[in-house]
Amino acid sequence: MARILIIDDDFEICETMESLITRLSHECASAHTKEDGLHQARLSEFDVVFLDVSLPDGNGLDILPDIMAIPNPPEVIILTGKGDPDGAELAIKGGAWDYLLKPSSIREISLTLGRALKYHEKKGGANSHGSLDLTGVVGESPSIKASFNLLSQAARSDSNVLITGQTGTGKELFAATIHENSKRKVGNFVVVDCAGLTESLLESTLYGHRKGAFTGAQHDRIGLIKLADKGTLFLDEVGEMPLSMQKAFLRVLQERTFRPVGDTREQTSNFRLVAATNRNLEDMVKQGEFRADLLYRLKTMHIHLPPLMNRPEDIRALCAFRVRQLCQQYGMESKALGSDFHPALASYNWPGNVRELFNTLERAVVAAGDEKTLYAMHLPREIRIRMAKAQIERMTGTGLVSDKEDTAVAEPVRKIGQDIFEDIFDQELPSLRDFKGMAEKIYLGELIRQCNGDLTKILTVSKLSRSHFYSLLKKYGLSL
């Protein structure tokens, strides 16, 4: 007997579904809002969830990642009255089992439910991500947990995998984790950086070469494809592979055979392929920069890693993991984290993702030295400045200088403002009155110098009246 949850604000639909599910000898519960549905899904263990898209408190698809992040998540069937193809795509990408339109027939709902329950039962007996070795893979957010579920599926299979995501999101780490949890873990994990090799070097690196095959080939060389035999071949930045090489590599993928440069005999290699890219290969296909048939081969399974700015709740766990790792690496005592440390990290959007965060934490640990607690002041100065600017912009809704100012004037003023901001950032702030007086005096001195004491030019540049200018000269003891 299975447990089914219906999340739908249509009471008649809920009653009809409950009647059907009860006749099929399953238990059933209902919720009529996103909030209540997610609460029930987390509170009790369900095998299948029927989820409506249009709910009183928002789009039902918004809670799909949260449902999928539940330990041993239920299969989710989207049931909606809206024929929305984009919504269907989002649902399937988010891990939904199926997408049904209202009104669906009783037979169609029964068949879909039966298949989902059968799949869920088989999946429950298989390896889940809870038993994976996730050394170094850190995160608790719904989006990264959805990626963990896909990682688990990839580790249990021998299919080609394409991992996409921005630079620094951990694509190579995911690839290595798939390998370490697969039946090929006794074999080699071989990395090929497609972006770091020229076309001629890439061919020789992948396939190997024979002595004398080209100038400089003084010895036979085994290619990386052969080294990956019975293991995993990881093509990093596969979007950088030259178009002329893609056709040849497609044949290698299909046949698992290749010919070293300068050799007449073909060799075989039983490798498993995992590829990664930070580029949009679908767009590259449309522009004729990547072969569609190769993309279809690479993308048997697809894992997309979200940027760090989309999972800020993971920063604390990533920080704790990395600081602990660095203290062990440098032979330091473990360090506590000050109350201002996490808020400072959370105020930044981390365009370089996890890689930038980890590099920043390493610099902070080194800066702290033997101190037992990490504070925001230990973070690199340029990062702290960016954080402060972002916080000021969020609090005020503007940058340091109003965008309404005339562009010709605003840009140099903005630059001066930036320099002043960076100079005072690490200093104890004076009173506003003292700061304004100091800035005014410096400005007047520089104004007189640049205008060579020409009063007409001074008044034109400064937009001051003659009387106001003379009163400022008297105030600060200056003269022309």
Coordinates of C-alpha atoms in Angstrom, one line a residue:
M1 CA 0.0 0.0 0.0
A2 CA 1.4 3.3 -1.1
R3 CA 1.0 6.8 0.3
I4 CA -0.1 9.6 -2.1
L5 CA -0.3 13.4 -1.5
I6 CA -2.5 15.6 -3.7
I7 CA -1.6 19.4 -3.7
D8 CA -4.4 21.1 -5.5
D9 CA -6.7 24.0 -4.6
D10 CA -9.6 22.5 -6.6
F11 CA -11.6 20.6 -3.9
E12 CA -13.6 18.6 -6.5
I13 CA -10.4 17.4 -8.2
C14 CA -9.0 16.4 -4.7
E15 CA -12.2 14.4 -3.9
T16 CA -12.1 12.6 -7.3
M17 CA -8.4 11.8 -6.9
E18 CA -8.9 10.6 -3.3
S19 CA -11.8 8.4 -4.4
L20 CA -9.7 6.9 -7.2
I21 CA -6.6 6.3 -5.0
T22 CA -8.6 4.8 -2.2
R23 CA -10.2 2.3 -4.7
L24 CA -6.7 1.3 -5.7
S25 CA -6.1 0.5 -2.0
H26 CA -3.6 3.3 -1.3
E27 CA -3.6 5.9 1.4
C28 CA -4.2 9.5 0.4
A29 CA -3.8 13.0 1.9
S30 CA -4.6 16.5 0.4
A31 CA -3.3 20.0 0.7
H32 CA -4.6 23.1 -1.0
T33 CA -1.7 25.5 -0.9
K34 CA 2.1 25.3 -1.6
E35 CA 3.0 25.9 2.0
D36 CA 0.7 23.2 3.4
G37 CA 1.7 20.8 0.7
L38 CA 5.4 21.2 1.3
H39 CA 4.8 21.0 5.1
Q40 CA 3.0 17.6 4.7
A41 CA 5.6 16.3 2.2
R42 CA 8.4 17.0 4.7
L43 CA 6.4 15.7 7.7
S44 CA 5.4 12.3 6.3
E45 CA 6.9 10.0 3.8
F46 CA 5.0 9.8 0.5
D47 CA 5.6 7.6 -2.5
V48 CA 3.9 9.9 -5.1
V49 CA 2.8 13.6 -5.1
F50 CA 0.3 15.1 -7.5
L51 CA 1.2 18.7 -7.7
D52 CA -0.9 21.5 -9.3
V53 CA 0.8 24.4 -10.9
S54 CA -1.6 27.2 -10.1
L55 CA -2.1 27.5 -6.4
P56 CA -3.4 30.3 -4.2
D57 CA 0.0 31.2 -2.8
G58 CA 2.0 30.9 -6.0
N59 CA 3.3 28.5 -8.7
G60 CA 3.5 24.9 -7.6
L61 CA 6.7 24.3 -9.6
D62 CA 8.5 26.6 -7.1
I63 CA 8.4 23.9 -4.4
L64 CA 9.4 21.1 -6.8
P65 CA 13.2 21.5 -5.8
D66 CA 12.2 21.4 -2.1
I67 CA 10.2 18.2 -2.6
M68 CA 13.0 16.6 -4.6
A69 CA 15.5 17.5 -1.8
I70 CA 13.6 15.4 0.7
P71 CA 15.5 12.3 1.7
N72 CA 14.1 9.4 -0.5
P73 CA 11.9 12.0 -2.4
P74 CA 8.5 11.0 -3.8
E75 CA 7.8 10.8 -7.5
V76 CA 6.1 14.1 -8.5
I77 CA 3.3 14.1 -11.1
I78 CA 2.3 17.6 -12.3
L79 CA -1.4 17.9 -12.7
T80 CA -2.7 21.2 -14.1
G81 CA -5.3 22.8 -16.2
K82 CA -2.8 25.0 -18.0
G83 CA -1.3 23.7 -21.2
D84 CA 2.0 25.4 -20.6
P85 CA 4.9 23.8 -22.6
D86 CA 7.6 25.8 -20.8
G87 CA 6.1 24.7 -17.5
A88 CA 6.2 21.1 -18.7
E89 CA 9.9 21.5 -19.6
L90 CA 10.7 23.1 -16.2
A91 CA 8.8 20.3 -14.4
I92 CA 10.7 17.5 -16.2
K93 CA 14.0 19.2 -15.8
G94 CA 13.2 19.6 -12.1
G95 CA 12.8 15.9 -11.7
A96 CA 9.0 15.4 -12.1
W97 CA 7.8 12.0 -13.1
D98 CA 5.2 13.2 -15.6
Y99 CA 3.1 16.2 -16.6
L100 CA -0.7 15.6 -17.0
L101 CA -3.3 18.1 -18.1
K102 CA -6.7 18.5 -16.5
P103 CA -9.0 16.9 -17.3
S104 CA -7.1 13.6 -17.6
S105 CA -9.0 10.4 -17.9
I106 CA -9.2 8.1 -14.9
R107 CA -7.4 5.5 -17.0
E108 CA -4.5 7.8 -17.8
I109 CA -4.1 8.9 -14.2
S110 CA -4.2 5.3 -13.0
L111 CA -1.6 4.2 -15.6
T112 CA 0.7 7.1 -14.7
L113 CA 0.3 6.5 -11.0
G114 CA 1.0 2.7 -11.4
R115 CA 4.2 3.4 -13.4
A116 CA 5.4 6.0 -10.9
L117 CA 4.8 3.6 -8.0
K118 CA 6.6 0.8 -9.7
Y119 CA 9.6 3.0 -10.5
H120 CA 9.7 4.4 -7.0
E121 CA 9.7 0.9 -5.5
K122 CA 12.6 -0.2 -7.7
K123 CA 14.5 3.0 -7.0
G124 CA 14.1 2.5 -3.2
G125 CA 16.0 -0.8 -3.4
A126 CA 18.8 0.8 -5.4
N127 CA 21.7 2.8 -4.2
S128 CA 20.6 6.3 -3.1
H129 CA 22.8 9.4 -2.7
G130 CA 22.7 8.8 1.1
S131 CA 25.2 5.9 0.6
L132 CA 27.4 7.7 -1.8
D133 CA 30.9 8.8 -1.0
L134 CA 30.5 12.5 -1.3
T135 CA 33.9 13.6 0.0
G136 CA 34.4 17.2 -0.8
V137 CA 30.8 17.7 -2.3
V138 CA 29.0 20.0 0.2
G139 CA 25.6 21.5 0.2
E140 CA 22.1 21.3 1.7
S141 CA 20.1 23.6 -0.6
P142 CA 17.2 22.1 -2.7
S143 CA 19.0 22.9 -6.0
I144 CA 22.2 21.2 -5.1
K145 CA 20.4 18.2 -3.6
A146 CA 18.6 17.8 -6.9
S147 CA 22.0 17.6 -8.5
F148 CA 23.0 15.0 -5.9
N149 CA 20.1 12.8 -7.0
L150 CA 21.2 13.0 -10.6
L151 CA 24.8 12.3 -9.5
S152 CA 23.5 9.1 -7.8
Q153 CA 21.7 8.0 -10.9
A154 CA 24.9 8.7 -13.0
A155 CA 27.1 6.7 -10.6
R156 CA 24.8 3.7 -10.9
S157 CA 24.9 3.7 -14.7
D158 CA 27.5 3.6 -17.3
S159 CA 26.0 6.2 -19.6
N160 CA 27.7 9.3 -21.0
V161 CA 27.2 12.3 -18.7
L162 CA 27.3 16.1 -19.6
I163 CA 27.8 18.4 -16.6
T164 CA 27.1 22.1 -17.2
G165 CA 27.4 25.2 -15.0
Q166 CA 29.3 28.4 -14.6
T167 CA 33.1 28.4 -14.0
G168 CA 33.9 27.5 -10.5
T169 CA 30.7 25.5 -9.6
G170 CA 32.6 22.2 -9.2
K171 CA 32.1 20.3 -12.4
E172 CA 35.3 18.4 -12.2
L173 CA 34.6 17.5 -8.6
F174 CA 31.2 16.1 -9.6
A175 CA 32.8 14.1 -12.5
A176 CA 35.4 12.6 -10.1
T177 CA 32.7 11.8 -7.6
I178 CA 30.6 10.0 -10.3
H179 CA 33.7 8.0 -11.1
E180 CA 34.6 7.2 -7.5
N181 CA 31.0 5.9 -6.9
S182 CA 30.8 3.9 -10.1
K183 CA 31.8 0.3 -10.9
R184 CA 34.7 1.8 -12.8
K185 CA 36.4 3.3 -9.7
V186 CA 39.2 0.8 -9.9
G187 CA 40.1 2.2 -13.3
N188 CA 41.8 5.6 -14.1
F189 CA 40.0 8.9 -13.9
V190 CA 41.6 10.7 -16.9
V191 CA 41.2 14.5 -17.3
V192 CA 41.5 16.2 -20.7
D193 CA 41.4 20.0 -20.7
C194 CA 40.1 20.8 -24.2
A195 CA 40.6 24.5 -23.7
G196 CA 44.3 24.2 -22.9
L197 CA 45.3 22.3 -26.1
T198 CA 45.7 23.2 -29.7
E199 CA 44.0 21.1 -32.3
S200 CA 47.2 19.2 -33.2
L201 CA 48.1 18.6 -29.5
L202 CA 44.5 17.6 -28.7
E203 CA 44.6 14.8 -31.3
S204 CA 47.9 13.5 -30.2
T205 CA 47.0 13.8 -26.5
L206 CA 43.7 11.9 -27.0
Y207 CA 44.8 9.2 -29.4
G208 CA 48.5 9.0 -28.7
H209 CA 51.2 8.8 -31.5
R210 CA 53.9 6.7 -32.9
K211 CA 57.6 7.6 -33.0
G212 CA 58.3 9.8 -36.0
A213 CA 54.7 10.6 -36.7
F214 CA 55.5 14.3 -36.7
T215 CA 58.4 16.6 -35.8
G216 CA 59.3 16.2 -32.1
A217 CA 57.7 12.8 -31.8
Q218 CA 60.8 11.0 -30.6
H219 CA 59.0 8.2 -28.7
D220 CA 55.7 6.3 -28.9
R221 CA 53.1 7.9 -26.6
I222 CA 50.0 6.3 -25.2
G223 CA 46.9 8.5 -25.6
L224 CA 44.6 9.5 -22.8
I225 CA 41.7 7.5 -24.3
K226 CA 43.8 4.4 -23.9
L227 CA 44.7 5.3 -20.4
A228 CA 41.0 5.6 -19.6
D229 CA 40.4 2.0 -20.6
K230 CA 38.1 0.4 -18.0
G231 CA 37.9 3.8 -16.3
T232 CA 36.5 7.3 -16.9
L233 CA 37.5 9.8 -19.5
F234 CA 36.6 13.4 -18.4
L235 CA 36.5 16.0 -21.2
D236 CA 36.7 19.4 -19.4
E237 CA 35.4 22.4 -21.4
V238 CA 34.3 20.1 -24.2
G239 CA 32.7 23.2 -25.9
E240 CA 36.2 24.2 -26.8
M241 CA 36.9 21.1 -28.9
P242 CA 37.7 22.2 -32.5
L243 CA 34.8 21.5 -34.9
S244 CA 37.2 19.6 -37.2
M245 CA 37.9 17.1 -34.4
Q246 CA 34.3 16.5 -33.3
K247 CA 33.4 14.2 -36.2
A248 CA 36.4 11.9 -35.5
F249 CA 35.7 11.9 -31.7
L250 CA 32.1 11.0 -32.4
R251 CA 33.2 7.8 -34.1
V252 CA 35.4 7.0 -31.1
L253 CA 32.4 7.4 -28.9
Q254 CA 30.3 5.1 -31.1
E255 CA 32.8 2.4 -31.8
R256 CA 35.2 2.8 -28.8
T257 CA 38.1 2.4 -31.4
F258 CA 40.7 4.9 -32.4
R259 CA 44.0 5.1 -34.4
P260 CA 47.1 6.8 -32.8
V261 CA 48.7 9.5 -34.9
G262 CA 51.1 7.9 -37.4
D263 CA 49.8 4.3 -36.8
T264 CA 48.0 2.1 -39.3
R265 CA 46.3 -0.2 -36.7
E266 CA 43.3 0.7 -34.6
Q267 CA 43.1 0.2 -30.9
T268 CA 40.2 -0.2 -28.5
S269 CA 39.3 1.4 -25.2
N270 CA 36.4 0.6 -23.0
F271 CA 36.0 4.0 -21.3
R272 CA 33.1 5.8 -19.7
L273 CA 32.7 9.4 -20.9
V274 CA 31.9 12.4 -18.6
A275 CA 32.1 15.8 -20.2
A276 CA 31.7 19.3 -18.8
T277 CA 31.3 22.9 -20.2
N278 CA 30.4 26.4 -19.0
R279 CA 29.0 27.2 -22.5
N280 CA 25.5 26.6 -23.9
L281 CA 26.1 23.8 -26.4
E282 CA 22.5 24.1 -27.8
D283 CA 23.3 27.7 -28.8
M284 CA 26.6 26.6 -30.3
V285 CA 24.8 23.9 -32.4
K286 CA 22.4 26.6 -33.8
Q287 CA 25.4 28.7 -34.7
G288 CA 27.2 25.8 -36.3
E289 CA 30.0 25.8 -33.8
F290 CA 29.2 22.3 -32.3
R291 CA 27.9 19.1 -33.9
A292 CA 24.3 18.2 -32.9
D293 CA 25.0 14.5 -33.2
L294 CA 28.0 14.8 -30.8
L295 CA 25.8 16.8 -28.3
Y296 CA 23.2 14.0 -28.4
R297 CA 25.9 11.5 -27.6
L298 CA 27.4 13.5 -24.7
K299 CA 24.0 14.4 -23.2
T300 CA 22.7 10.9 -22.4
M301 CA 22.5 12.2 -18.8
H302 CA 22.6 15.9 -18.0
I303 CA 23.6 17.4 -14.6
H304 CA 23.4 21.2 -14.3
L305 CA 25.2 22.8 -11.3
P306 CA 23.6 26.0 -10.0
P307 CA 25.7 29.1 -9.4
L308 CA 26.5 29.8 -5.8
M309 CA 24.4 33.0 -5.8
N310 CA 21.4 30.8 -6.4
R311 CA 22.1 28.7 -3.3
P312 CA 23.3 31.1 -0.6
E313 CA 22.2 28.7 2.1
D314 CA 25.1 26.5 1.2
I315 CA 27.8 29.2 1.9
R316 CA 27.9 28.4 5.7
A317 CA 28.4 24.6 5.1
L318 CA 31.0 25.3 2.4
C319 CA 32.8 27.7 4.6
A320 CA 33.0 25.3 7.6
F321 CA 34.2 22.5 5.3
R322 CA 36.9 24.6 3.7
V323 CA 38.2 26.3 6.9
R324 CA 38.5 22.9 8.6
Q325 CA 40.3 21.5 5.5
L326 CA 42.7 24.5 5.4
C327 CA 43.6 24.3 9.1
Q328 CA 44.5 20.6 8.7
Q329 CA 46.5 21.5 5.6
Y330 CA 48.5 24.2 7.3
G331 CA 48.9 22.4 10.6
M332 CA 46.8 25.0 12.5
E333 CA 44.4 24.6 15.3
S334 CA 40.8 24.7 14.2
K335 CA 39.4 28.2 13.9
A336 CA 36.0 29.5 15.1
L337 CA 34.1 31.9 12.9
G338 CA 33.2 35.4 14.2
S339 CA 29.6 36.6 14.3
D340 CA 30.3 39.0 11.4
F341 CA 32.0 36.4 9.2
H342 CA 29.0 34.7 7.6
P343 CA 27.0 37.9 7.1
A344 CA 30.0 39.4 5.2
L345 CA 30.2 36.3 3.0
A346 CA 26.4 36.3 2.4
S347 CA 26.5 39.9 1.2
Y348 CA 28.6 39.1 -1.8
N349 CA 27.3 37.4 -5.0
W350 CA 30.4 35.3 -5.7
P351 CA 30.7 35.5 -9.5
G352 CA 33.5 33.0 -9.4
N353 CA 31.3 30.6 -7.4
V354 CA 32.7 28.0 -5.1
R355 CA 36.2 28.3 -6.5
E356 CA 36.3 32.1 -5.6
L357 CA 34.8 31.4 -2.2
F358 CA 37.4 28.7 -1.4
N359 CA 40.3 31.0 -2.6
T360 CA 39.0 33.8 -0.4
L361 CA 38.7 31.6 2.6
E362 CA 42.3 30.4 2.1
R363 CA 43.5 34.0 2.1
A364 CA 41.5 34.7 5.2
V365 CA 43.0 31.7 7.1
V366 CA 46.5 32.8 6.1
A367 CA 45.8 36.4 7.1
A368 CA 44.5 35.2 10.5
G369 CA 47.6 33.2 11.3
D370 CA 47.6 31.9 14.8
E371 CA 44.4 33.8 15.7
K372 CA 41.7 31.4 16.8
T373 CA 38.7 33.2 15.3
L374 CA 38.1 34.4 11.7
Y375 CA 36.5 37.8 11.4
A376 CA 35.3 39.8 8.4
M377 CA 38.5 41.9 8.7
H378 CA 40.6 38.8 7.7
L379 CA 38.9 38.6 4.3
P380 CA 40.8 40.1 1.4
R381 CA 40.5 43.9 1.1
E382 CA 39.1 43.9 -2.4
I383 CA 36.4 41.4 -1.5
R384 CA 35.4 43.4 1.6
I385 CA 35.2 46.6 -0.6
R386 CA 32.9 44.8 -3.1
M387 CA 30.8 43.5 -0.2
A388 CA 30.5 46.9 1.3
K389 CA 29.6 48.5 -2.0
A390 CA 26.9 45.8 -2.6
Q391 CA 25.5 46.4 0.9
I392 CA 25.4 50.2 0.4
E393 CA 23.6 49.8 -2.9
R394 CA 21.1 47.4 -1.4
M395 CA 20.5 49.7 1.6
T396 CA 20.3 53.0 -0.4
G397 CA 19.0 51.6 -3.8
T398 CA 21.8 53.5 -5.5
G399 CA 25.6 53.5 -6.1
L400 CA 28.0 56.0 -4.5
V401 CA 26.9 58.7 -7.0
S402 CA 23.4 59.2 -8.4
D403 CA 22.8 58.0 -12.0
K404 CA 20.7 61.1 -12.5
E405 CA 23.8 63.3 -12.6
D406 CA 25.0 64.5 -16.0
T407 CA 27.2 61.6 -17.4
A408 CA 30.1 64.0 -18.3
V409 CA 30.3 65.1 -14.7
A410 CA 29.2 62.0 -12.9
E411 CA 31.9 59.7 -14.2
P412 CA 35.0 61.6 -12.8
V413 CA 33.0 62.3 -9.6
R414 CA 32.2 58.6 -9.3
K415 CA 35.8 57.7 -9.8
I416 CA 36.9 60.2 -7.1
G417 CA 34.2 58.8 -4.8
Q418 CA 35.4 55.3 -5.4
D419 CA 38.9 56.2 -4.5
I420 CA 37.8 58.0 -1.3
F421 CA 35.6 55.1 -0.3
E422 CA 38.5 52.6 -0.8
D423 CA 40.9 54.9 1.2
I424 CA 38.7 55.2 4.2
F425 CA 37.3 51.6 4.1
D426 CA 39.9 50.2 6.5
Q427 CA 40.2 53.4 8.7
E428 CA 38.3 54.6 11.7
L429 CA 35.8 57.0 10.4
P430 CA 36.0 60.7 11.4
S431 CA 32.9 62.7 12.1
L432 CA 30.9 63.7 9.0
R433 CA 31.6 67.4 9.8
D434 CA 35.4 66.8 9.9
F435 CA 35.3 64.6 6.8
K436 CA 33.3 67.3 4.8
G437 CA 35.7 70.0 6.0
M438 CA 38.8 68.0 5.0
A439 CA 37.3 67.2 1.6
E440 CA 36.3 70.8 1.0
K441 CA 39.7 72.1 1.8
I442 CA 41.5 69.6 -0.4
Y443 CA 39.1 70.4 -3.2
L444 CA 39.6 74.1 -3.0
G445 CA 43.4 73.8 -2.9
E446 CA 43.4 71.6 -6.0
L447 CA 40.8 73.9 -7.7
I448 CA 43.2 76.9 -7.2
R449 CA 46.2 74.9 -8.5
Q450 CA 44.5 73.5 -11.6
C451 CA 43.0 77.0 -12.5
N452 CA 46.4 78.7 -11.8
G453 CA 44.6 81.2 -9.5
D454 CA 42.4 82.5 -12.4
L455 CA 39.2 83.6 -10.5
T456 CA 36.9 83.5 -13.6
K457 CA 38.0 80.0 -14.4
I458 CA 37.7 79.0 -10.7
L459 CA 34.1 80.2 -10.5
T460 CA 33.2 78.5 -13.9
V461 CA 34.6 75.1 -12.8
S462 CA 33.3 75.1 -9.3
K463 CA 29.9 76.7 -10.0
L464 CA 30.4 78.8 -6.8
S465 CA 29.4 82.4 -6.5
R466 CA 32.2 85.0 -5.9
S467 CA 31.0 85.7 -2.3
H468 CA 30.7 82.0 -1.4
F469 CA 34.2 81.3 -2.8
Y470 CA 35.8 84.1 -0.8
S471 CA 34.0 83.0 2.3
L472 CA 35.5 79.4 1.9
L473 CA 39.0 80.9 1.3
K474 CA 38.6 82.8 4.6
K475 CA 37.2 79.7 6.4
Y476 CA 40.2 77.5 5.5
G477 CA 42.9 80.2 5.5
L478 CA 43.6 79.9 1.7
S479 CA 44.4 82.5 -0.8
L480 CA 44.8 82.9 -4.5

